[in-house]
XYZ file of C-alpha atoms in Angstrom:
567
model
C 36.680 20.119 1.771
C 34.035 18.736 -0.606
C 35.316 15.198 -0.098
C 35.173 15.628 3.666
C 31.622 16.982 3.528
C 30.552 14.102 1.281
C 32.000 11.553 3.679
C 30.197 13.156 6.599
C 26.736 13.188 5.068
C 27.340 9.815 3.315
C 25.839 10.794 -0.021
C 27.789 8.077 -1.835
C 26.042 4.998 -0.363
C 22.634 6.611 -0.904
C 23.152 7.548 -4.554
C 25.252 4.548 -5.578
C 22.283 2.339 -6.673
C 20.575 5.174 -8.638
C 22.180 4.357 -12.037
C 21.151 0.727 -11.536
C 17.517 1.777 -10.990
C 17.378 3.544 -14.355
C 19.368 0.919 -16.279
C 17.134 -1.917 -15.069
C 15.525 -2.571 -18.520
C 18.927 -3.125 -20.110
C 19.696 -5.838 -17.567
C 16.298 -7.439 -18.224
C 16.867 -7.538 -21.977
C 20.532 -8.549 -21.668
C 19.721 -11.516 -19.416
C 16.555 -12.544 -21.257
C 16.234 -16.271 -21.877
C 14.681 -17.108 -25.253
C 13.000 -20.081 -23.636
C 10.690 -17.579 -21.875
C 9.477 -16.043 -25.137
C 6.549 -18.383 -25.810
C 5.046 -18.303 -22.271
C 5.516 -14.516 -22.187
C 3.691 -14.077 -25.506
C 0.796 -16.304 -24.398
C 0.529 -14.478 -21.045
C 0.628 -11.109 -22.831
C -2.179 -12.153 -25.167
C -4.306 -13.423 -22.263
C -3.832 -10.209 -20.276
C -4.579 -8.076 -23.355
C -8.013 -9.697 -23.680
C -8.801 -8.396 -20.175
C -6.864 -5.149 -20.429
C -8.703 -3.684 -23.423
C -12.228 -3.686 -21.940
C -10.864 -2.656 -18.538
C -8.993 0.301 -20.041
C -12.185 1.610 -21.642
C -14.368 0.950 -18.605
C -11.962 2.341 -16.001
C -11.516 5.573 -17.958
C -15.298 6.061 -17.800
C -15.155 5.731 -13.990
C -12.877 8.762 -13.977
C -15.177 10.637 -16.415
C -12.398 10.538 -18.997
C -12.561 9.563 -22.693
C -12.080 5.813 -23.273
C -9.029 6.531 -25.406
C -7.217 7.975 -22.356
C -7.669 4.625 -20.632
C -6.217 2.857 -23.670
C -3.216 5.203 -23.800
C -2.634 4.583 -20.101
C -2.858 0.821 -20.589
C -0.411 0.777 -23.508
C 2.272 3.002 -21.949
C 2.038 1.977 -18.283
C 2.374 -1.745 -19.032
C 5.664 -1.174 -20.866
C 7.269 1.354 -18.499
C 6.005 -0.284 -15.293
C 7.130 -3.712 -16.504
C 10.617 -2.739 -17.650
C 11.492 -0.455 -14.755
C 9.599 -2.317 -12.034
C 10.936 -5.018 -9.756
C 8.347 -7.796 -10.111
C 8.408 -10.182 -13.085
C 4.630 -10.666 -13.104
C 3.030 -7.490 -11.666
C 1.049 -5.604 -14.335
C 0.763 -1.808 -14.291
C -2.029 0.182 -15.911
C -5.413 1.796 -15.229
C -7.272 0.403 -12.204
C -10.802 0.851 -10.920
C -9.773 2.192 -7.513
C -7.261 4.628 -8.991
C -9.837 5.848 -11.512
C -12.333 6.597 -8.747
C -9.640 8.385 -6.746
C -8.721 10.542 -9.759
C -12.363 11.493 -10.315
C -12.816 12.412 -6.649
C -9.729 14.651 -6.710
C -10.574 16.433 -9.956
C -14.269 17.064 -9.271
C -13.484 19.616 -6.584
C -11.725 22.021 -8.960
C -12.472 21.080 -12.580
C -15.516 20.547 -14.778
C -15.807 17.017 -16.285
C -15.712 16.896 -20.061
C -13.488 19.943 -20.471
C -9.931 20.081 -21.825
C -8.840 21.457 -18.454
C -10.258 18.352 -16.732
C -8.288 16.072 -19.049
C -5.111 18.130 -18.599
C -5.552 17.940 -14.816
C -5.757 14.135 -15.018
C -2.464 14.037 -16.923
C -0.844 16.550 -14.592
C -1.965 14.504 -11.592
C -0.165 11.495 -13.059
C 3.045 13.467 -13.618
C 3.024 14.905 -10.078
C 2.236 11.549 -8.444
C 4.914 9.897 -10.583
C 7.505 12.500 -9.589
C 6.681 11.885 -5.924
C 7.051 8.117 -6.411
C 10.293 8.526 -8.352
C 11.839 10.698 -5.630
C 10.805 8.139 -3.011
C 12.519 5.390 -4.995
C 15.731 7.301 -5.745
C 15.967 8.343 -2.081
C 15.653 4.640 -1.174
C 12.551 5.157 0.934
C 10.858 1.984 -0.267
C 10.745 0.636 3.281
C 8.214 3.360 4.236
C 5.449 1.404 2.533
C 5.922 -1.265 5.215
C 4.474 1.145 7.779
C 1.151 1.501 5.948
C -1.326 -0.999 7.309
C -2.866 -3.533 4.927
C -6.176 -2.435 6.465
C -5.915 0.872 4.582
C -5.921 -0.923 1.224
C -8.762 -3.274 2.247
C -10.896 -0.402 3.573
C -10.270 1.811 0.548
C -10.940 -1.024 -1.918
C -14.232 -1.882 -0.194
C -15.385 1.739 -0.117
C -14.329 2.265 -3.728
C -16.194 -0.891 -4.738
C -19.424 0.392 -3.197
C -19.040 3.836 -4.801
C -18.249 2.442 -8.253
C -21.162 0.005 -8.151
C -23.668 2.678 -7.062
C -22.422 5.228 -9.587
C -22.722 2.749 -12.456
C -26.411 2.025 -11.774
C -27.688 5.161 -13.633
C -25.857 4.351 -16.927
C -26.826 0.688 -16.437
C -30.516 1.672 -16.449
C -30.310 4.665 -18.797
C -30.969 7.247 -16.067
C -29.582 10.754 -15.701
C -27.826 11.860 -12.509
C -26.621 15.332 -11.626
C -23.994 14.635 -8.975
C -21.242 12.275 -7.875
C -22.215 12.330 -4.202
C -23.236 8.889 -2.911
C -26.517 10.047 -1.358
C -27.377 12.233 -4.359
C -26.789 9.336 -6.745
C -29.023 7.018 -4.704
C -31.694 9.736 -4.567
C -31.564 10.226 -8.354
C -31.894 6.467 -8.891
C -34.969 6.244 -6.644
C -36.643 9.293 -8.193
C -35.888 8.125 -11.734
C -37.227 4.563 -11.490
C -40.168 5.385 -13.747
C -37.816 6.734 -16.462
C -35.719 3.584 -16.917
C -34.822 2.895 -20.555
C -35.863 -0.722 -21.081
C -33.480 -1.487 -23.927
C -30.544 0.020 -22.017
C -31.456 -1.813 -18.816
C -31.849 -5.108 -20.677
C -28.358 -4.810 -22.157
C -26.792 -3.816 -18.824
C -28.507 -6.433 -16.668
C -27.963 -9.060 -19.365
C -24.240 -8.264 -19.282
C -24.141 -8.813 -15.510
C -25.995 -12.138 -15.784
C -23.708 -13.312 -18.605
C -20.567 -12.428 -16.619
C -21.795 -14.287 -13.539
C -22.690 -17.378 -15.592
C -19.342 -17.413 -17.438
C -17.445 -17.047 -14.158
C -19.252 -20.029 -12.690
C -18.493 -22.122 -15.773
C -14.788 -21.193 -15.845
C -13.144 -18.106 -14.360
C -10.542 -18.135 -17.144
C -13.150 -17.330 -19.802
C -12.721 -13.649 -20.891
C -16.262 -12.749 -19.902
C -15.849 -8.973 -20.185
C -14.796 -8.925 -23.822
C -17.370 -11.609 -24.769
C -20.135 -9.570 -23.115
C -19.024 -6.339 -24.796
C -18.812 -7.944 -28.250
C -22.221 -9.550 -27.753
C -23.807 -6.289 -26.584
C -22.254 -4.392 -29.508
C -23.594 -6.997 -31.929
C -27.125 -6.587 -30.533
C -26.937 -2.797 -30.854
C -25.790 -3.145 -34.494
C -28.253 -5.860 -35.537
C -31.326 -4.421 -33.785
C -30.358 -0.759 -34.291
C -30.941 -0.100 -30.594
C -29.572 3.455 -30.742
C -32.991 4.532 -32.064
C -34.461 3.361 -28.732
C -32.173 5.624 -26.697
C -29.284 3.225 -26.053
C -26.165 5.313 -25.409
C -22.966 4.082 -27.135
C -19.281 4.890 -26.614
C -18.522 6.058 -30.118
C -15.678 5.187 -32.470
C -12.204 5.202 -30.887
C -9.289 7.191 -32.290
C -6.834 5.091 -34.301
C -3.510 6.696 -33.434
C -0.536 6.328 -31.134
C -0.626 8.134 -27.758
C -0.077 11.849 -28.508
C 2.001 14.219 -26.386
C -0.290 16.068 -23.949
C -0.319 19.844 -23.498
C 0.195 20.118 -19.729
C 0.422 23.330 -17.661
C 3.790 22.387 -16.149
C 4.595 25.955 -15.010
C 1.155 26.963 -13.693
C 1.757 27.113 -9.910
C -1.927 27.592 -9.062
C -2.817 24.533 -11.121
C -0.081 22.505 -9.446
C -1.051 23.681 -5.955
C -4.676 22.644 -6.455
C -3.525 19.091 -7.277
C -0.736 18.700 -4.711
C -2.694 16.959 -1.943
C -4.403 14.681 -4.425
C -1.065 13.796 -6.038
C 0.277 12.650 -2.674
C -2.765 10.431 -2.154
C -2.515 8.986 -5.680
C 1.212 8.369 -5.303
C 0.887 6.787 -1.870
C -2.040 4.462 -2.558
C -0.501 3.479 -5.906
C 2.732 2.442 -4.204
C 0.941 0.545 -1.434
C -1.282 -1.320 -3.921
C 1.574 -2.186 -6.266
C 3.861 -3.331 -3.467
C 1.117 -5.534 -1.994
C 0.493 -7.117 -5.415
C 4.195 -7.713 -6.080
C 4.750 -9.295 -2.675
C 1.745 -11.596 -2.920
C 3.068 -12.976 -6.221
C 6.667 -13.129 -4.953
C 5.597 -15.423 -2.107
C 4.612 -17.969 -4.765
C 7.517 -17.459 -7.172
C 10.288 -16.946 -4.625
C 11.483 -13.811 -6.430
C 13.411 -11.282 -4.342
C 11.901 -7.826 -4.788
C 13.427 -4.365 -4.540
C 10.870 -1.867 -3.188
C 12.978 1.086 -4.322
C 13.138 -0.265 -7.885
C 9.355 -0.737 -7.821
C 8.923 2.881 -6.695
C 11.116 4.064 -9.584
C 9.130 1.935 -12.033
C 5.776 3.260 -10.842
C 7.082 6.822 -10.854
C 8.362 6.609 -14.424
C 5.151 4.876 -15.564
C 2.935 7.605 -14.121
C 5.076 10.390 -15.532
C 5.085 8.752 -18.955
C 1.300 8.282 -19.112
C 0.818 11.849 -17.916
C 2.963 13.254 -20.706
C 1.342 10.991 -23.318
C -2.365 11.750 -22.766
C -3.066 9.202 -20.031
C -4.019 9.401 -16.375
C -2.634 7.899 -13.092
C -1.894 4.184 -13.079
C -0.877 1.511 -10.573
C -0.406 -2.226 -10.255
C -3.585 -4.190 -10.943
C -4.592 -7.103 -8.698
C -6.715 -8.830 -11.345
C -4.373 -8.448 -14.333
C -1.274 -9.333 -12.286
C -2.978 -12.528 -11.108
C -3.976 -13.409 -14.686
C -0.454 -12.617 -15.893
C 1.036 -14.919 -13.263
C -1.480 -17.737 -13.755
C -1.008 -17.555 -17.531
C 2.661 -18.422 -17.149
C 4.402 -15.043 -17.507
C 8.042 -15.412 -16.556
C 9.490 -11.945 -17.178
C 8.331 -8.308 -17.550
C 8.453 -8.828 -21.333
C 4.958 -10.367 -20.995
C 3.646 -6.909 -20.045
C 5.206 -5.459 -23.214
C 3.403 -8.049 -25.322
C 0.095 -7.255 -23.600
C 0.600 -3.594 -24.517
C 1.406 -4.454 -28.134
C -1.654 -6.708 -28.487
C -3.938 -3.982 -27.074
C -2.527 -1.468 -29.547
C -3.095 -3.885 -32.443
C -6.654 -4.542 -31.260
C -7.435 -0.823 -31.042
C -6.346 -0.226 -34.657
C -8.274 -3.288 -35.825
C -11.461 -2.905 -33.792
C -11.803 0.857 -33.185
C -14.829 1.258 -35.493
C -16.722 -1.403 -33.518
C -16.757 0.893 -30.458
C -19.374 2.942 -32.293
C -21.839 0.191 -31.295
C -20.485 -0.513 -27.774
C -23.323 0.351 -25.329
C -22.472 2.333 -22.223
C -24.796 0.105 -20.183
C -22.742 -3.010 -21.026
C -19.615 -1.306 -19.687
C -21.573 -0.310 -16.573
C -22.512 -3.962 -16.077
C -18.870 -5.016 -16.372
C -17.835 -2.358 -13.860
C -20.504 -3.346 -11.341
C -19.280 -6.956 -11.380
C -15.674 -5.791 -10.988
C -16.650 -3.357 -8.219
C -18.438 -6.027 -6.192
C -15.307 -8.151 -6.491
C -13.291 -5.346 -4.875
C -15.146 -5.892 -1.595
C -13.079 -8.650 -0.002
C -15.582 -9.859 2.581
C -13.334 -12.663 3.854
C -10.441 -10.271 4.476
C -12.739 -7.683 6.069
C -14.059 -10.358 8.437
C -10.533 -11.476 9.382
C -9.415 -7.921 10.116
C -12.590 -7.186 12.078
C -12.070 -10.267 14.263
C -8.330 -9.618 14.641
C -6.469 -6.698 16.209
C -8.648 -3.745 17.228
C -6.166 -1.241 15.772
C -6.334 -2.772 12.291
C -10.130 -2.903 12.453
C -10.337 0.798 13.351
C -7.986 1.794 10.521
C -10.024 -0.267 8.036
C -13.348 1.155 9.234
C -12.151 4.783 9.203
C -10.722 4.401 5.688
C -13.880 2.667 4.418
C -16.288 5.251 5.869
C -14.037 8.115 4.792
C -13.991 6.754 1.230
C -17.793 6.557 1.204
C -18.700 9.848 2.820
C -15.654 12.158 2.718
C -13.122 13.306 0.160
C -11.413 10.084 -0.978
C -7.886 11.531 -1.061
C -8.357 12.820 2.471
C -9.701 9.439 3.616
C -6.654 7.631 2.228
C -4.204 10.044 3.826
C -6.060 9.711 7.151
C -5.798 5.919 6.903
C -2.071 6.161 6.176
C -1.559 8.593 9.072
C -3.464 6.249 11.404
C -1.100 3.462 10.335
C 1.895 5.584 11.306
C 0.253 6.625 14.592
C -0.473 3.002 15.451
C 3.117 2.024 14.721
C 4.448 4.879 16.855
C 2.114 3.975 19.712
C 3.200 0.338 19.605
C 6.899 1.140 19.571
C 6.674 3.977 22.100
C 4.852 1.800 24.637
C 6.828 -1.467 24.741
C 5.697 -4.161 27.138
C 7.487 -3.887 30.483
C 6.455 -6.523 33.003
C 7.837 -8.263 36.086
C 9.161 -11.810 35.727
C 9.870 -14.350 38.450
C 11.894 -17.598 38.589
C 10.175 -20.835 37.669
C 9.811 -23.779 40.055
C 13.365 -24.948 39.366
C 14.857 -21.456 39.584
C 16.404 -21.887 36.120
C 14.317 -19.541 33.937
C 12.568 -16.216 34.412
C 8.984 -16.112 33.129
C 5.978 -13.813 33.313
C 3.695 -15.233 36.025
C 1.298 -12.470 37.155
C -0.371 -14.717 39.769
C 2.887 -15.541 41.492
C 4.151 -13.141 44.223
C 7.416 -11.309 43.574
C 10.450 -11.180 45.832
C 10.054 -8.552 48.606
C 13.600 -7.251 48.056
C 14.389 -7.842 44.365
C 12.345 -6.669 41.391
C 13.026 -8.424 38.100
C 11.585 -6.796 34.968
C 11.711 -7.675 31.293
C 11.607 -5.044 28.526
C 10.038 -6.161 25.227
C 10.989 -3.376 22.843
C 13.624 -0.795 21.994
C 14.885 1.931 24.312
C 14.684 4.920 21.984
C 13.609 8.511 22.670
C 9.930 7.777 22.005
C 9.735 4.846 24.440
C 11.953 5.755 27.400
C 9.350 7.768 29.331
C 6.908 4.867 29.221
C 9.559 2.373 30.387
C 10.695 4.633 33.229
C 7.084 5.249 34.329
C 6.402 1.495 34.545
C 9.578 0.954 36.602
C 8.604 3.735 39.023
C 5.062 2.376 39.305
C 6.508 -1.004 40.215
C 8.761 0.671 42.767
C 5.844 2.530 44.389
C 3.818 -0.686 44.526
C 6.635 -2.645 46.220
C 8.341 -0.066 48.425
C 10.658 -2.616 50.086
C 12.223 -3.695 46.829
C 15.589 -1.967 46.800
C 17.243 -3.995 44.059
C 16.336 -4.184 40.367
C 17.388 -6.732 37.755
C 16.590 -5.740 34.134
C 16.335 -8.466 31.514
C 17.457 -6.966 28.177
C 17.443 -9.823 25.648
C 14.463 -8.316 23.750
C 15.993 -4.826 23.545
C 17.611 -4.573 20.095
C 18.247 -0.820 19.979
C 19.156 1.798 22.569
C 19.840 5.485 21.882
C 21.209 8.243 24.119
C 17.758 8.906 25.606
C 17.666 5.256 26.659
C 21.046 5.619 28.374
C 19.824 8.718 30.221
C 16.758 6.802 31.403
C 18.889 3.913 32.678
C 21.169 6.355 34.515
C 18.108 7.923 36.172
C 16.828 4.494 37.276
C 20.250 3.619 38.743
C 20.309 6.862 40.742
C 16.793 6.234 42.053
C 17.610 2.746 43.354
C 20.965 3.742 44.793
C 19.344 6.656 46.644
C 17.108 4.022 48.314
C 20.169 2.071 49.406
C 19.835 -0.520 46.647
C 21.269 -1.070 43.189
C 20.499 -2.015 39.566
C 21.761 -5.038 37.636
C 21.364 -6.085 34.004
C 21.362 -9.421 32.210
C 21.322 -10.721 28.627
C 22.393 -7.415 27.056
C 22.636 -7.736 23.256
C 25.699 -6.849 21.208
C 24.355 -3.580 19.737
C 23.038 -2.308 23.055
C 26.293 -3.314 24.746
C 28.235 -1.215 22.200
C 26.108 1.857 23.018
C 26.516 1.244 26.756
C 30.294 1.097 26.342
C 30.576 4.108 24.006
C 28.500 6.348 26.313
C 30.345 5.275 29.476
C 27.252 3.836 31.157
C 29.173 0.644 31.913
C 31.442 2.680 34.200
C 28.428 4.315 35.861
C 26.755 1.045 36.751
C 29.955 -1.033 37.037
C 31.044 -4.008 34.941
C 30.210 -6.367 37.802
C 26.530 -5.427 37.442
C 26.202 -7.178 34.081
C 25.269 -10.742 35.024
C 24.956 -14.005 33.062
C 21.455 -15.473 33.179
C 22.346 -18.755 34.839
C 24.068 -17.000 37.758
C 22.048 -13.800 38.142
C 19.496 -14.902 40.752
C 21.887 -16.889 42.929
C 24.472 -14.104 42.764
C 22.016 -11.412 43.839
C 20.506 -13.442 46.677
C 23.965 -14.383 47.918
């Protein structure tokens, strides 16, 4: 009985790859080529130089202690690399994810409290569990239905928000809220209270980063700027002039977090946000992995990537971190630095950990304004003006999705804006598939091919239509309506020829629709014929008995269809 039930619901094929998903690191290590060791070490060192300042800065975006960003960077790089699918994608804290976490937590928790930090960790665990379930259930293909415009719109909106919110610490101003308008208002009202030393350090950091980028984009400008700013604070004793510093970092391995795993009210308050974090993290990571794979030729497994991201988020949540995702900037640096395997990500994690133990005391002189300058430069880079322009000039549907997501990110709850953008992507897909193109075609001048020629008159007795899409339950009403409209427009047309070469799928609703069309034409004293029916559709037609309803003689080859019908 159990065996019969299992065969009916086909659990076996679904669960068969699951052990492979979790044993992925063992295959990576087993098949590792020692010739990749040197390029992986060099790539790991290069990424670590960028990762350390980013980890500190991105944690501050989320109003979290810098050490939480470091813990996230160390753990996520290892877990995401070993259990992920891409050889070069780098997982860890990101600016967009940090802003999303802050937006979610502000509604229910007070920044700076232990509850706020626990909520950040719990959010990572919940989002990771959602991602892990998606991967194990082999739902990786769902990310294909989320428009790229969602990511572009969210990144642009997040870039604006991050840049504006970093202006007060850049200038040494106080702000009382995280609302965009309130922050701008506080900046305007506080112009006369700017701390000159703080502003000089922050603006100087921005100028230095821009100059270094123009000289050579491979120069680690962020860490050079932070070391330089820290040196100035130490040598000139700028803390006595009101310059705010980060403070010395903790020199210890990521500790196990005390999370309220059984508090249902706590979990409920984070549930919607966890879905948004999980979804946007998967979309971002998949987009990064695919962009690199187009250059390396690597074949990716979306389900494996989902499992990797899920395990990475759960791990950082349990070990005092906060939600992570694939990073565009670090993945690009990892790839361009010659990384060949996920082992490069492990080396980047190890180098960051070594640097923290060696340089933690220096953070006591790291000015907050220098980090704000770094974040402003990074935030401006998130606004992909070229891509925004291309989407705006392209399909109207993509432009609307991008605009809604961007404006929602700026002026609404960010998690809600992301979910709205994702839902719009699904709605657009459903609308496109449920309204396939159905248009009349007529013979060309030589009567050899049927083409769409709207300016050419159709035959007064025979209507020939072409269906460009699938005949499934969501599309059949639209197809039938178009056929009836054509019939009402040309009342003398008693015969119909349907061209089916672009119909790849047909379900039972499609068969019912075709049966209804046949009855309609036969009631008018005419008939329906079909041509170029594909193999899969032909199998459905045969299994449902529609071939007997219409008659085998009504399936015509293309080169004989017109002459046969006119004869």
